[in-house]
CSV table of C-alpha atoms and ligand atoms in Angstrom, one decimal:
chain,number,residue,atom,x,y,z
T,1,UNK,CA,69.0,-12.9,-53.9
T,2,UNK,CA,72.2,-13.0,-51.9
T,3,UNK,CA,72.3,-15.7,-49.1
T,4,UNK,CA,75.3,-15.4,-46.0
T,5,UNK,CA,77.4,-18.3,-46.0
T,6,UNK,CA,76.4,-20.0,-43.0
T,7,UNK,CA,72.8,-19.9,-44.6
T,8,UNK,CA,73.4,-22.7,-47.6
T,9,UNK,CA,73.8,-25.4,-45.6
T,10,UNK,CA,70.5,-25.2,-43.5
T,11,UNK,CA,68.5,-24.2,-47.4
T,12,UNK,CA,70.0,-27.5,-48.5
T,13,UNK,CA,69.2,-29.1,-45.3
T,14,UNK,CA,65.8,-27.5,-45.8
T,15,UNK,CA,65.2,-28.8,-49.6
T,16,UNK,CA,66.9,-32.2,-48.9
T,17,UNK,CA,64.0,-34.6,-49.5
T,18,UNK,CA,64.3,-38.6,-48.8
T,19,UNK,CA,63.6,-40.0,-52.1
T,20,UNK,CA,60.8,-42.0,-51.2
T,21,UNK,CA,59.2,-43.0,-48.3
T,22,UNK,CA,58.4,-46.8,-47.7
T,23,UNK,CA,55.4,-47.6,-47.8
T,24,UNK,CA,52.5,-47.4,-44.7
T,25,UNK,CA,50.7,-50.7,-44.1
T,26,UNK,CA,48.1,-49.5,-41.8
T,27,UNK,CA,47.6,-52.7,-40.5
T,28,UNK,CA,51.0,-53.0,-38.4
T,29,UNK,CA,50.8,-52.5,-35.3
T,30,UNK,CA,53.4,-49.9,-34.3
T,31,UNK,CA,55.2,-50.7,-30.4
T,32,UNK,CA,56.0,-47.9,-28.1
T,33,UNK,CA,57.0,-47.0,-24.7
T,34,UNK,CA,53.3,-46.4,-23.5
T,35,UNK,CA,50.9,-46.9,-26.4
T,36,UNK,CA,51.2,-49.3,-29.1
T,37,UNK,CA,49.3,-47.9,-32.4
T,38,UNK,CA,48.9,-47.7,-35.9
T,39,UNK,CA,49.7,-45.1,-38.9
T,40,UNK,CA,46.5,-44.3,-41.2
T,41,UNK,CA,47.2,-42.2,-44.0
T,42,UNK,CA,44.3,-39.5,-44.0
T,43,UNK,CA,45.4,-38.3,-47.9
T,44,UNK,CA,48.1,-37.9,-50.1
T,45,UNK,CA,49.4,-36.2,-52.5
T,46,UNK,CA,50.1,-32.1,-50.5
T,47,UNK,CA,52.8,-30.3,-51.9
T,48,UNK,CA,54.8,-29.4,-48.7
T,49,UNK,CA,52.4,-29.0,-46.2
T,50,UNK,CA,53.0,-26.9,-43.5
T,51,UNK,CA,49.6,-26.1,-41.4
T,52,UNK,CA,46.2,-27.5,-40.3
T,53,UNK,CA,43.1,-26.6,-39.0
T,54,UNK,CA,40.5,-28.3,-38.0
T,55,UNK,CA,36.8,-27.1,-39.0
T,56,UNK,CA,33.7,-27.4,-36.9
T,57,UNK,CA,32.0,-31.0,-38.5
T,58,UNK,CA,35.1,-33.0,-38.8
T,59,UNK,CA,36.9,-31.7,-41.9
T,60,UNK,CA,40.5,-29.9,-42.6
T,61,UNK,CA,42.2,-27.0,-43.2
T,62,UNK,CA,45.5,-27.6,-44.7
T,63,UNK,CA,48.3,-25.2,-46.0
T,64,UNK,CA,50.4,-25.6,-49.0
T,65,UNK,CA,53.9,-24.0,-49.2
T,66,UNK,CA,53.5,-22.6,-52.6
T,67,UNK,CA,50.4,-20.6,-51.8
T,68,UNK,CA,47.5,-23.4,-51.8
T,69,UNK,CA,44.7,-23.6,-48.6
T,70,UNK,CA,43.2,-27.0,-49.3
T,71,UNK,CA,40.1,-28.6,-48.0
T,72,UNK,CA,40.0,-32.3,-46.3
T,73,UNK,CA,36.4,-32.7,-46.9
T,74,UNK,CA,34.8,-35.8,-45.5
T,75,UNK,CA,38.0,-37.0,-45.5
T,76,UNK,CA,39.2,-37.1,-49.5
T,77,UNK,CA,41.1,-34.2,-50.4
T,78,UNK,CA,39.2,-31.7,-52.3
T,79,UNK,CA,40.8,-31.5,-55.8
T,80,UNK,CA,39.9,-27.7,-55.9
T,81,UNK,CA,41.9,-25.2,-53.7
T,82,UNK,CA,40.2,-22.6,-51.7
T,83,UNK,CA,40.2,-19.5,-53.8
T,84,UNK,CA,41.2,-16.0,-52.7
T,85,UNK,CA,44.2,-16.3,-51.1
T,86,UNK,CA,46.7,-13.5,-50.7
T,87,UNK,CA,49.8,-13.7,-53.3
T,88,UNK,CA,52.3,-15.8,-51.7
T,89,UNK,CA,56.2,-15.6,-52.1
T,90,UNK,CA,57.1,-18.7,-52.2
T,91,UNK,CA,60.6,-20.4,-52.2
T,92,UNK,CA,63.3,-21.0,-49.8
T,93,UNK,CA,61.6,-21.4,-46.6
T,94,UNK,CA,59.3,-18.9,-47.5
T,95,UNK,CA,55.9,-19.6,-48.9
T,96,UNK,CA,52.2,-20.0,-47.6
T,97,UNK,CA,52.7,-21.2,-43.4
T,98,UNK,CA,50.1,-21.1,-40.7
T,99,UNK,CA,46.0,-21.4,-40.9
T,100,UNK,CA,44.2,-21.0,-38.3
T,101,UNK,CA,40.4,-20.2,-37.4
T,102,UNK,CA,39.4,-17.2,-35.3
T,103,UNK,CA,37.6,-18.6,-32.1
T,104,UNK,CA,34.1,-17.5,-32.9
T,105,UNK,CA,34.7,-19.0,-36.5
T,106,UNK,CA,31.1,-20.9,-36.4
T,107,UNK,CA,29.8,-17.6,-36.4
T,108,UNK,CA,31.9,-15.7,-38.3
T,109,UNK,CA,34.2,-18.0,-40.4
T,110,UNK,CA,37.1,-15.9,-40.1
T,111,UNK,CA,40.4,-17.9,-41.0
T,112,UNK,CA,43.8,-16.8,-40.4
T,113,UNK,CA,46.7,-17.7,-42.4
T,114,UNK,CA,50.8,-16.6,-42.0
T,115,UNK,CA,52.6,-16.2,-45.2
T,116,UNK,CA,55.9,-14.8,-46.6
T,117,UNK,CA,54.8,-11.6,-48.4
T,118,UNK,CA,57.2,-9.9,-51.0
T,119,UNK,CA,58.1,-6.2,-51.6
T,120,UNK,CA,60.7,-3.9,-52.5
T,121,UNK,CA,62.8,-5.0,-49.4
T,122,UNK,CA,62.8,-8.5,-49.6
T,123,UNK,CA,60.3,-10.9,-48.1
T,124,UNK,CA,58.9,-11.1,-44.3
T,125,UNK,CA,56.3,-12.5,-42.4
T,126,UNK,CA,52.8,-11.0,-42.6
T,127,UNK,CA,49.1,-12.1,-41.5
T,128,UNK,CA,45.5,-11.8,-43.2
T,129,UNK,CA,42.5,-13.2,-42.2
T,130,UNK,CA,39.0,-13.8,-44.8
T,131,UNK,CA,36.1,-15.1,-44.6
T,132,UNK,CA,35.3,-18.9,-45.8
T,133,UNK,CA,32.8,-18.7,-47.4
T,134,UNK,CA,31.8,-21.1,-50.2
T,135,UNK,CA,35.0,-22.2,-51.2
T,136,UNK,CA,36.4,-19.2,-51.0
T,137,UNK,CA,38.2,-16.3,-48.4
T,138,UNK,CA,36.2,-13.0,-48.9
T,139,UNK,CA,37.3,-9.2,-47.2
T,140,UNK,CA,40.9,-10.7,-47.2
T,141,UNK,CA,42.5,-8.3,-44.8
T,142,UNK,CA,46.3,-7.7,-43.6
T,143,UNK,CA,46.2,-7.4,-40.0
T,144,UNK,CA,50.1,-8.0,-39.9
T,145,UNK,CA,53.5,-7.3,-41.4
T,146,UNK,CA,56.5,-8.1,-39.7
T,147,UNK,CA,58.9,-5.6,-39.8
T,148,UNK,CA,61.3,-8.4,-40.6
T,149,UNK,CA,62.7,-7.6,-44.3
T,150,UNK,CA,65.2,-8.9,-46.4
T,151,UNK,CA,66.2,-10.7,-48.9
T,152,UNK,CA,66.9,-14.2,-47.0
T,153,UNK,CA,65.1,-17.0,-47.7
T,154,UNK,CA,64.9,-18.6,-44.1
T,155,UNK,CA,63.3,-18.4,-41.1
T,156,UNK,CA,59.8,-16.8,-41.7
T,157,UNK,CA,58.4,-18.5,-38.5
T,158,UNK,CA,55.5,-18.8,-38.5
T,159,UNK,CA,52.8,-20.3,-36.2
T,160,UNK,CA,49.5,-19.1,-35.1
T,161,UNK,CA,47.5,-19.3,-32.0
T,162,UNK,CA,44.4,-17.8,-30.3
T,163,UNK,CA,44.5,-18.2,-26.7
T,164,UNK,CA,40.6,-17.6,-25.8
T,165,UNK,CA,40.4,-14.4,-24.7
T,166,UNK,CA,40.7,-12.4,-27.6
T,167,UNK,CA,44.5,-12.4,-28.7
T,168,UNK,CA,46.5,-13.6,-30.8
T,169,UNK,CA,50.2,-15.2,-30.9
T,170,UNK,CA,52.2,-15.3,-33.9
T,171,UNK,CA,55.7,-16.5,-34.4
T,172,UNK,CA,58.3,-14.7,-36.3
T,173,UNK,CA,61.6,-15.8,-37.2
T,174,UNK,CA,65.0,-14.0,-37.3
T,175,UNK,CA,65.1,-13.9,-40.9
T,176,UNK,CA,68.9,-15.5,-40.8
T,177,UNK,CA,69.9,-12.4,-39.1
T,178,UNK,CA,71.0,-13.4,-36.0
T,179,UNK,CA,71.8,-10.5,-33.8
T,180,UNK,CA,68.7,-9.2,-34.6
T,181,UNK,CA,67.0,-11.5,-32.0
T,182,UNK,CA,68.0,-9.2,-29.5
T,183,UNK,CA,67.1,-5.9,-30.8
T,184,UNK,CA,63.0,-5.4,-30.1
T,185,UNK,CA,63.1,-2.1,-32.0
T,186,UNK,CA,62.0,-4.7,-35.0
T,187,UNK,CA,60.2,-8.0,-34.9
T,188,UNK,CA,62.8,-10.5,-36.1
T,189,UNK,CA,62.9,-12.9,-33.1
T,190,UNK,CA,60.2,-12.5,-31.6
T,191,UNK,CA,56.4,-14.0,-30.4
T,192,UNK,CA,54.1,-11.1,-31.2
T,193,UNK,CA,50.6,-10.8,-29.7
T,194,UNK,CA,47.8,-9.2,-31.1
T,195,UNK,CA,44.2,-9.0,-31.1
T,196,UNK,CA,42.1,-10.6,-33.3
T,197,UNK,CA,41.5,-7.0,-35.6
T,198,UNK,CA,45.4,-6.7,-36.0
T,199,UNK,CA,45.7,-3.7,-32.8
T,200,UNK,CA,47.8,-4.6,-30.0
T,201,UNK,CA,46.9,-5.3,-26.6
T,202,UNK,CA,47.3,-1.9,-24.1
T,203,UNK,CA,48.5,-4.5,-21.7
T,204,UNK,CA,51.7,-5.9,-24.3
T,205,UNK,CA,54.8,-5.6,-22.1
T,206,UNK,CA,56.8,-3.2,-24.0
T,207,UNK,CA,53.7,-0.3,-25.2
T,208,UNK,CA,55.2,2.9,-24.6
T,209,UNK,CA,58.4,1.9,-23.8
T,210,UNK,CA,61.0,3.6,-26.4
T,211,UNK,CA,63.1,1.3,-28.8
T,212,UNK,CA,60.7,-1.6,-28.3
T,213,UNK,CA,57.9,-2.7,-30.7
T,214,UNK,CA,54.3,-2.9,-28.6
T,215,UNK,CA,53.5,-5.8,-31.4
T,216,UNK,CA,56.1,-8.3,-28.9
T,217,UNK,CA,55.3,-10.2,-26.6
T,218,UNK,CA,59.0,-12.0,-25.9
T,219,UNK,CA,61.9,-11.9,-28.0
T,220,UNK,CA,65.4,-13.5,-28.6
T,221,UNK,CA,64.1,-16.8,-30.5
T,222,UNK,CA,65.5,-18.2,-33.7
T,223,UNK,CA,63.0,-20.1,-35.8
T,224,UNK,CA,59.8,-20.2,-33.7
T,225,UNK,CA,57.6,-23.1,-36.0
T,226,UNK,CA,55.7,-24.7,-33.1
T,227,UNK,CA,53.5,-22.5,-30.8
T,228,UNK,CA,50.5,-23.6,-28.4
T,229,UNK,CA,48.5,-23.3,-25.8
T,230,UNK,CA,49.1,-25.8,-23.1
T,231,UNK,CA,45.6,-27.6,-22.8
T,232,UNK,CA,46.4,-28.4,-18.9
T,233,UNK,CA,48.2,-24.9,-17.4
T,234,UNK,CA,47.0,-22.2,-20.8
T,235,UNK,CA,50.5,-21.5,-21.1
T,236,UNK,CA,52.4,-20.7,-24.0
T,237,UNK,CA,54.3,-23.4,-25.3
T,238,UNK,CA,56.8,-22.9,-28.7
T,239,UNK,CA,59.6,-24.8,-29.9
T,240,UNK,CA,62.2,-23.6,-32.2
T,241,UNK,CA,64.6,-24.5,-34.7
T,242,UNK,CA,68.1,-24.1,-33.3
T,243,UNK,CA,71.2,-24.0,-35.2
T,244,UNK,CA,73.7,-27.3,-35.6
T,245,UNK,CA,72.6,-28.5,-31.7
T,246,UNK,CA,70.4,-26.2,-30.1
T,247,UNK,CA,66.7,-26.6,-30.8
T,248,UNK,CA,64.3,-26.1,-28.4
T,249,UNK,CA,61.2,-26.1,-25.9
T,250,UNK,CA,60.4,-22.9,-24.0
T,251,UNK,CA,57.6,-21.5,-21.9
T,252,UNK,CA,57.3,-17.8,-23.2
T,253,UNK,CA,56.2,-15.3,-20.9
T,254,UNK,CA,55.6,-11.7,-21.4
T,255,UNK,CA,58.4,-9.6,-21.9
T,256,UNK,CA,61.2,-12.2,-21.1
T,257,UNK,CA,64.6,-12.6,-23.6
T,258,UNK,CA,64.9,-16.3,-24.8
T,259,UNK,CA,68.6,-15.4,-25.6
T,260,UNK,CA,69.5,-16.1,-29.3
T,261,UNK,CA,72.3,-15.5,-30.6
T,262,UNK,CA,73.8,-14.9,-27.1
T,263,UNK,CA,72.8,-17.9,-24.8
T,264,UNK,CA,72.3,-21.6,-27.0
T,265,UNK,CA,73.1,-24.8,-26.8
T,266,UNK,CA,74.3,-25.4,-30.4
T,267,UNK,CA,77.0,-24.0,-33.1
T,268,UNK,CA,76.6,-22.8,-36.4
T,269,UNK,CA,76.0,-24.6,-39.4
T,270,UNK,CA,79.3,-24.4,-40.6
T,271,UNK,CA,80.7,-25.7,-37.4
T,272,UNK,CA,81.8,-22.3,-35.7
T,273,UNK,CA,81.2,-21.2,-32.8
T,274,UNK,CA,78.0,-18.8,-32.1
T,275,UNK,CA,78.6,-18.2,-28.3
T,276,UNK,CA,80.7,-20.1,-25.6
T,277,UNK,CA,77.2,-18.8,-22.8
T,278,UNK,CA,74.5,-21.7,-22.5
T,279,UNK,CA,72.6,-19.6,-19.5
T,280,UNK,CA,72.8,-15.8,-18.5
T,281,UNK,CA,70.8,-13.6,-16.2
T,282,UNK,CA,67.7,-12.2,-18.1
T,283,UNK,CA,67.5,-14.6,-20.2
T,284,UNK,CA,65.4,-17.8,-20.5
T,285,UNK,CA,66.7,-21.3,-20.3
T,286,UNK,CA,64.5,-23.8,-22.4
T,287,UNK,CA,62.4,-26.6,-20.9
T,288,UNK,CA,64.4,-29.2,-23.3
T,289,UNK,CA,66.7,-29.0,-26.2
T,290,UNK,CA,68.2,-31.2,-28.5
T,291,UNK,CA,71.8,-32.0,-29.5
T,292,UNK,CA,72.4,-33.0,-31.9
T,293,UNK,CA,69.5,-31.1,-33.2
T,294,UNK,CA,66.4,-33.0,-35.0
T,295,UNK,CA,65.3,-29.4,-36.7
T,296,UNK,CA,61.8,-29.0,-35.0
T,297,UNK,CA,58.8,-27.9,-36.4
T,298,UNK,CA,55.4,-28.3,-35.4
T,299,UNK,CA,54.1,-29.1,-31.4
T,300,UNK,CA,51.1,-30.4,-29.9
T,301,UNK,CA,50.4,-30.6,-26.1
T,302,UNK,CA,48.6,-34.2,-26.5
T,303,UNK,CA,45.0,-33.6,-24.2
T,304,UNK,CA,43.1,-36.4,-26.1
T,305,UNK,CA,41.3,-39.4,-24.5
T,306,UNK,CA,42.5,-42.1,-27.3
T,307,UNK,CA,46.1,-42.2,-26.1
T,308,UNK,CA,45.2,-41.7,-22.1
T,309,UNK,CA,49.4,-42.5,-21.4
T,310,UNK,CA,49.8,-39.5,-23.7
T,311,UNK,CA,48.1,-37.0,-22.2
T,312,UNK,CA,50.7,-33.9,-21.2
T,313,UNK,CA,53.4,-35.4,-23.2
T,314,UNK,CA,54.6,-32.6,-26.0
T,315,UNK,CA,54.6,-34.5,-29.4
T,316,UNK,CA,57.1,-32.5,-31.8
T,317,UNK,CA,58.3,-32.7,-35.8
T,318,UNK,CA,61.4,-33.8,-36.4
T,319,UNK,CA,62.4,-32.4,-40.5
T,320,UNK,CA,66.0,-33.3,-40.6
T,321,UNK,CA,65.7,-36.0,-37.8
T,322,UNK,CA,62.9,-37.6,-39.4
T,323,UNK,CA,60.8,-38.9,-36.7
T,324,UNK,CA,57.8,-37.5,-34.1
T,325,UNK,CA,59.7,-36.5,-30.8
T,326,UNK,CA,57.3,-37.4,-28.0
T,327,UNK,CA,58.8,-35.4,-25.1
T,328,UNK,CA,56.7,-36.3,-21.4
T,329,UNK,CA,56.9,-33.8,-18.7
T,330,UNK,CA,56.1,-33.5,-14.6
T,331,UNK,CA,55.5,-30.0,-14.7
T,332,UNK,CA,58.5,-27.7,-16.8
T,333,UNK,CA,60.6,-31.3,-15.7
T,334,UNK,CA,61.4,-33.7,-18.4
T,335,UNK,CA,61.0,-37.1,-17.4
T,336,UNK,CA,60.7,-39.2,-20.7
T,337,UNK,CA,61.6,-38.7,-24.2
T,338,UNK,CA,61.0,-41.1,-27.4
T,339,UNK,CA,61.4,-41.2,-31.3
T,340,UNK,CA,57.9,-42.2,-32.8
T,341,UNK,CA,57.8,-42.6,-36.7
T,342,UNK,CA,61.3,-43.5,-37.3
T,343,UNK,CA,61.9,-45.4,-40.1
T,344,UNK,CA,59.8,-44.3,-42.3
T,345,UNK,CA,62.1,-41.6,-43.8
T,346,UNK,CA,59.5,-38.9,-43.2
T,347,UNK,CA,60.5,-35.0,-42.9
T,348,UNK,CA,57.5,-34.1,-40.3
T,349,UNK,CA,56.6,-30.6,-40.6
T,350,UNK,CA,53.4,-29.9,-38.1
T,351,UNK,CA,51.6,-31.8,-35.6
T,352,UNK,CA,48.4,-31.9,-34.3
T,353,UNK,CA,45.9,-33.2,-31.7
T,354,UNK,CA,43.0,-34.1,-33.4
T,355,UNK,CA,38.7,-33.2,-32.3
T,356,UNK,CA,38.8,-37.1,-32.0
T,357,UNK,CA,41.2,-37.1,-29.6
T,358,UNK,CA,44.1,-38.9,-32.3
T,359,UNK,CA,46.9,-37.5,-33.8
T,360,UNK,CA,47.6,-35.7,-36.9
T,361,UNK,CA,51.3,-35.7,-38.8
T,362,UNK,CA,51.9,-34.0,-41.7
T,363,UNK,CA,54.7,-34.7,-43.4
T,364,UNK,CA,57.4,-32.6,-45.8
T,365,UNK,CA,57.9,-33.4,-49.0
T,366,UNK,CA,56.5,-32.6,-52.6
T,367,UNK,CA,54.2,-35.2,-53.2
T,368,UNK,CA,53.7,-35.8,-49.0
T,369,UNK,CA,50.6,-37.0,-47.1
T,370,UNK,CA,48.6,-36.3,-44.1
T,371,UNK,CA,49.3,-39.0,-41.3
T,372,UNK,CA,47.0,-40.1,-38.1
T,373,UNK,CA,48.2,-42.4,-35.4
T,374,UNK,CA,45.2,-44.3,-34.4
T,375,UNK,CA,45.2,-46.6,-31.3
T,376,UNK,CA,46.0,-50.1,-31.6
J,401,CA,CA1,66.8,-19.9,-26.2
């Protein structure tokens, strides 16, 4: 596998792992600007987690880069992995992503998961859904492969969201192919929108148009690894991992250009520059971005009653920068921002608001555990 240049330095910024964390006393009482709390660790021991789900009844769904679904069953992790998962290729960034259940799952059990598949062209980004049944996914079934190949190892996305009414969003990343961010004739870059069965919408903004794929929904991201629904307004919320400078928060909406590599607010890796624009007609600006960058991953849209200070404030990982952005808006406006879980040296890969109305950290790192902040 050959790797551009201006790629090593995010892979080591990728694999760069504190050595160890200090230790959690769940006890301490944790001061912040609006909520003072604690840190529980739910388990331990997940090899690079990267996405949860919570199942009807109290327990978790919880992915494992390498290719493992585990179960958080009454709360101890389940020493068994769920069985009949696709065949992940793992390494690099690449590796077993998203989970997510299908909105009807009490009935049908349906779970969703993103991975990076291999093939004769590389790696991309593709989606199958099963059935949980015992322990197990049965009728695994591809409903989507990004045409997003090559042999990179970065920037597979890749995020997963229903929105209710019978779609559903994924997030796919440029594969370290910049410029193809703009071209929609492939899905590198984009948010793609489906329905649940894997056919796309007859109402997707670019069906029929020529030199557009009808998968996208909006194009011209980077590394889309946070993507939800906003619990107040339903709209769709992502943030992305920017280059050196240059993550950020955007409202995507159907059809519109979020700019990369032509509009950003950050240089590459290597220090050059990737474009002197920061705003252009037709394309997006972001809600919020962050220089220097904090390399984002994961977002919640906190609408939980534990943490009533919270609620509307965008909670976001923070790998590189090591720390739980909390991020408070008045409408698309920000008005406050604050670091939670510095200090503890943790890479946070994905976020969550919890069924019990708390919040859910997971955390990056080969031996890494599962973190809730609890109300003081
Ligand atoms: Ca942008």
């Amino acid at each position: 596998m050959s790797l551009p240049a201006r790629v090593l330095p995010l892979l080591l910024l990728a694999c760069a792992e504190p050595a160890s964390a200090p230790p959690i006393d769940p006890q301490e009482e944790v001061p912040s600007q609006r909520h003072a709390f604690r840190v529980v660790t739910v388990v331990e021991g997940l090899e690079h987690p990267w996405g949860m789900a919570f199942l009807p009844g109290g327990d978790i769904l919880v992915t494992e880069r390498p290719g493992r679904l585990r179960l958080i069953r009454d709360g101890a992790l389940d020493p068994a992995p769920i069985g009949g998962l696709p065949e992940v290729s793992d390494g690099g960034q690449g590796g077993l992503m998203d989970v997510a259940l299908h909105p009807g799952f009490a009935e049908n059990g349906l779970v969703y998961l993103s991975y990076s598949k291999g093939g004769r062209d590389g790696r991309t980004t593709a989606v199958v859904r099963g059935r949980l049944e015992q322990g197990r996914l049965t009728g695994v079934q591809e409903i989507f492969e990004a045409d997003a190949w090559n042999g990179n190892g970065v920037h597979f996305g890749s995020r997963l969201v229903f929105d209710g009414k019978g779609h559903l969003f994924i997030s796919v990343g440029e594969r370290g192919e910049m410029q193809q961010a703009q071209n929609p004739d492939n899905h590198q870059g984009t948010i793609i929108r489906l329905r649940d069965d894997g056919s796309v919408p007859a109402d997707n903004p670019f069906v029929g148009r020529q030199g557009y794929r009808p998968e996208i929904w909006a194009y011209g991201v980077r590394n889309p690894q946070g993507l939800v629904l906003h619990p107040g307004t339903g709209e769709l919320w992502e943030v992305e991992h920017g280059p050196r400078g240059g993550d950020e928060i955007n409202v995507i909406l159907p059809g519109h250009n979020y700019g990369w590599p032509v509009i950003t607010y950050g240089i590459d890796y290597d220090g050059t520059v990737i474009s002197d624009l920061k705003e252009k007609e037709g394309m997006d600006q972001p809600l919020h971005y962050w220089v220097p960058s904090i390399a984002t991953s994961g977002l919640t849209i906190y609408d939980g009653d534990r943490f009533p200070d919270w609620r509307g404030d965008a909670f976001v990982g923070g790998l590189a920068g090591l720390h739980l952005a909390r991020v408070a808006f008045d409408g698309h406006r920000v008005v406050e921002t604050e670091k939670l879980l510095e200090g503890l040296g943790h890479r946070i890969r994905d976020v969550r608001t919890g069924p019990d109305g708390l919040i859910y950290v997971l955390v990056d790192a080969s031996r890494a555990p599962l973190l809730r902040l609890e109300p003081a």
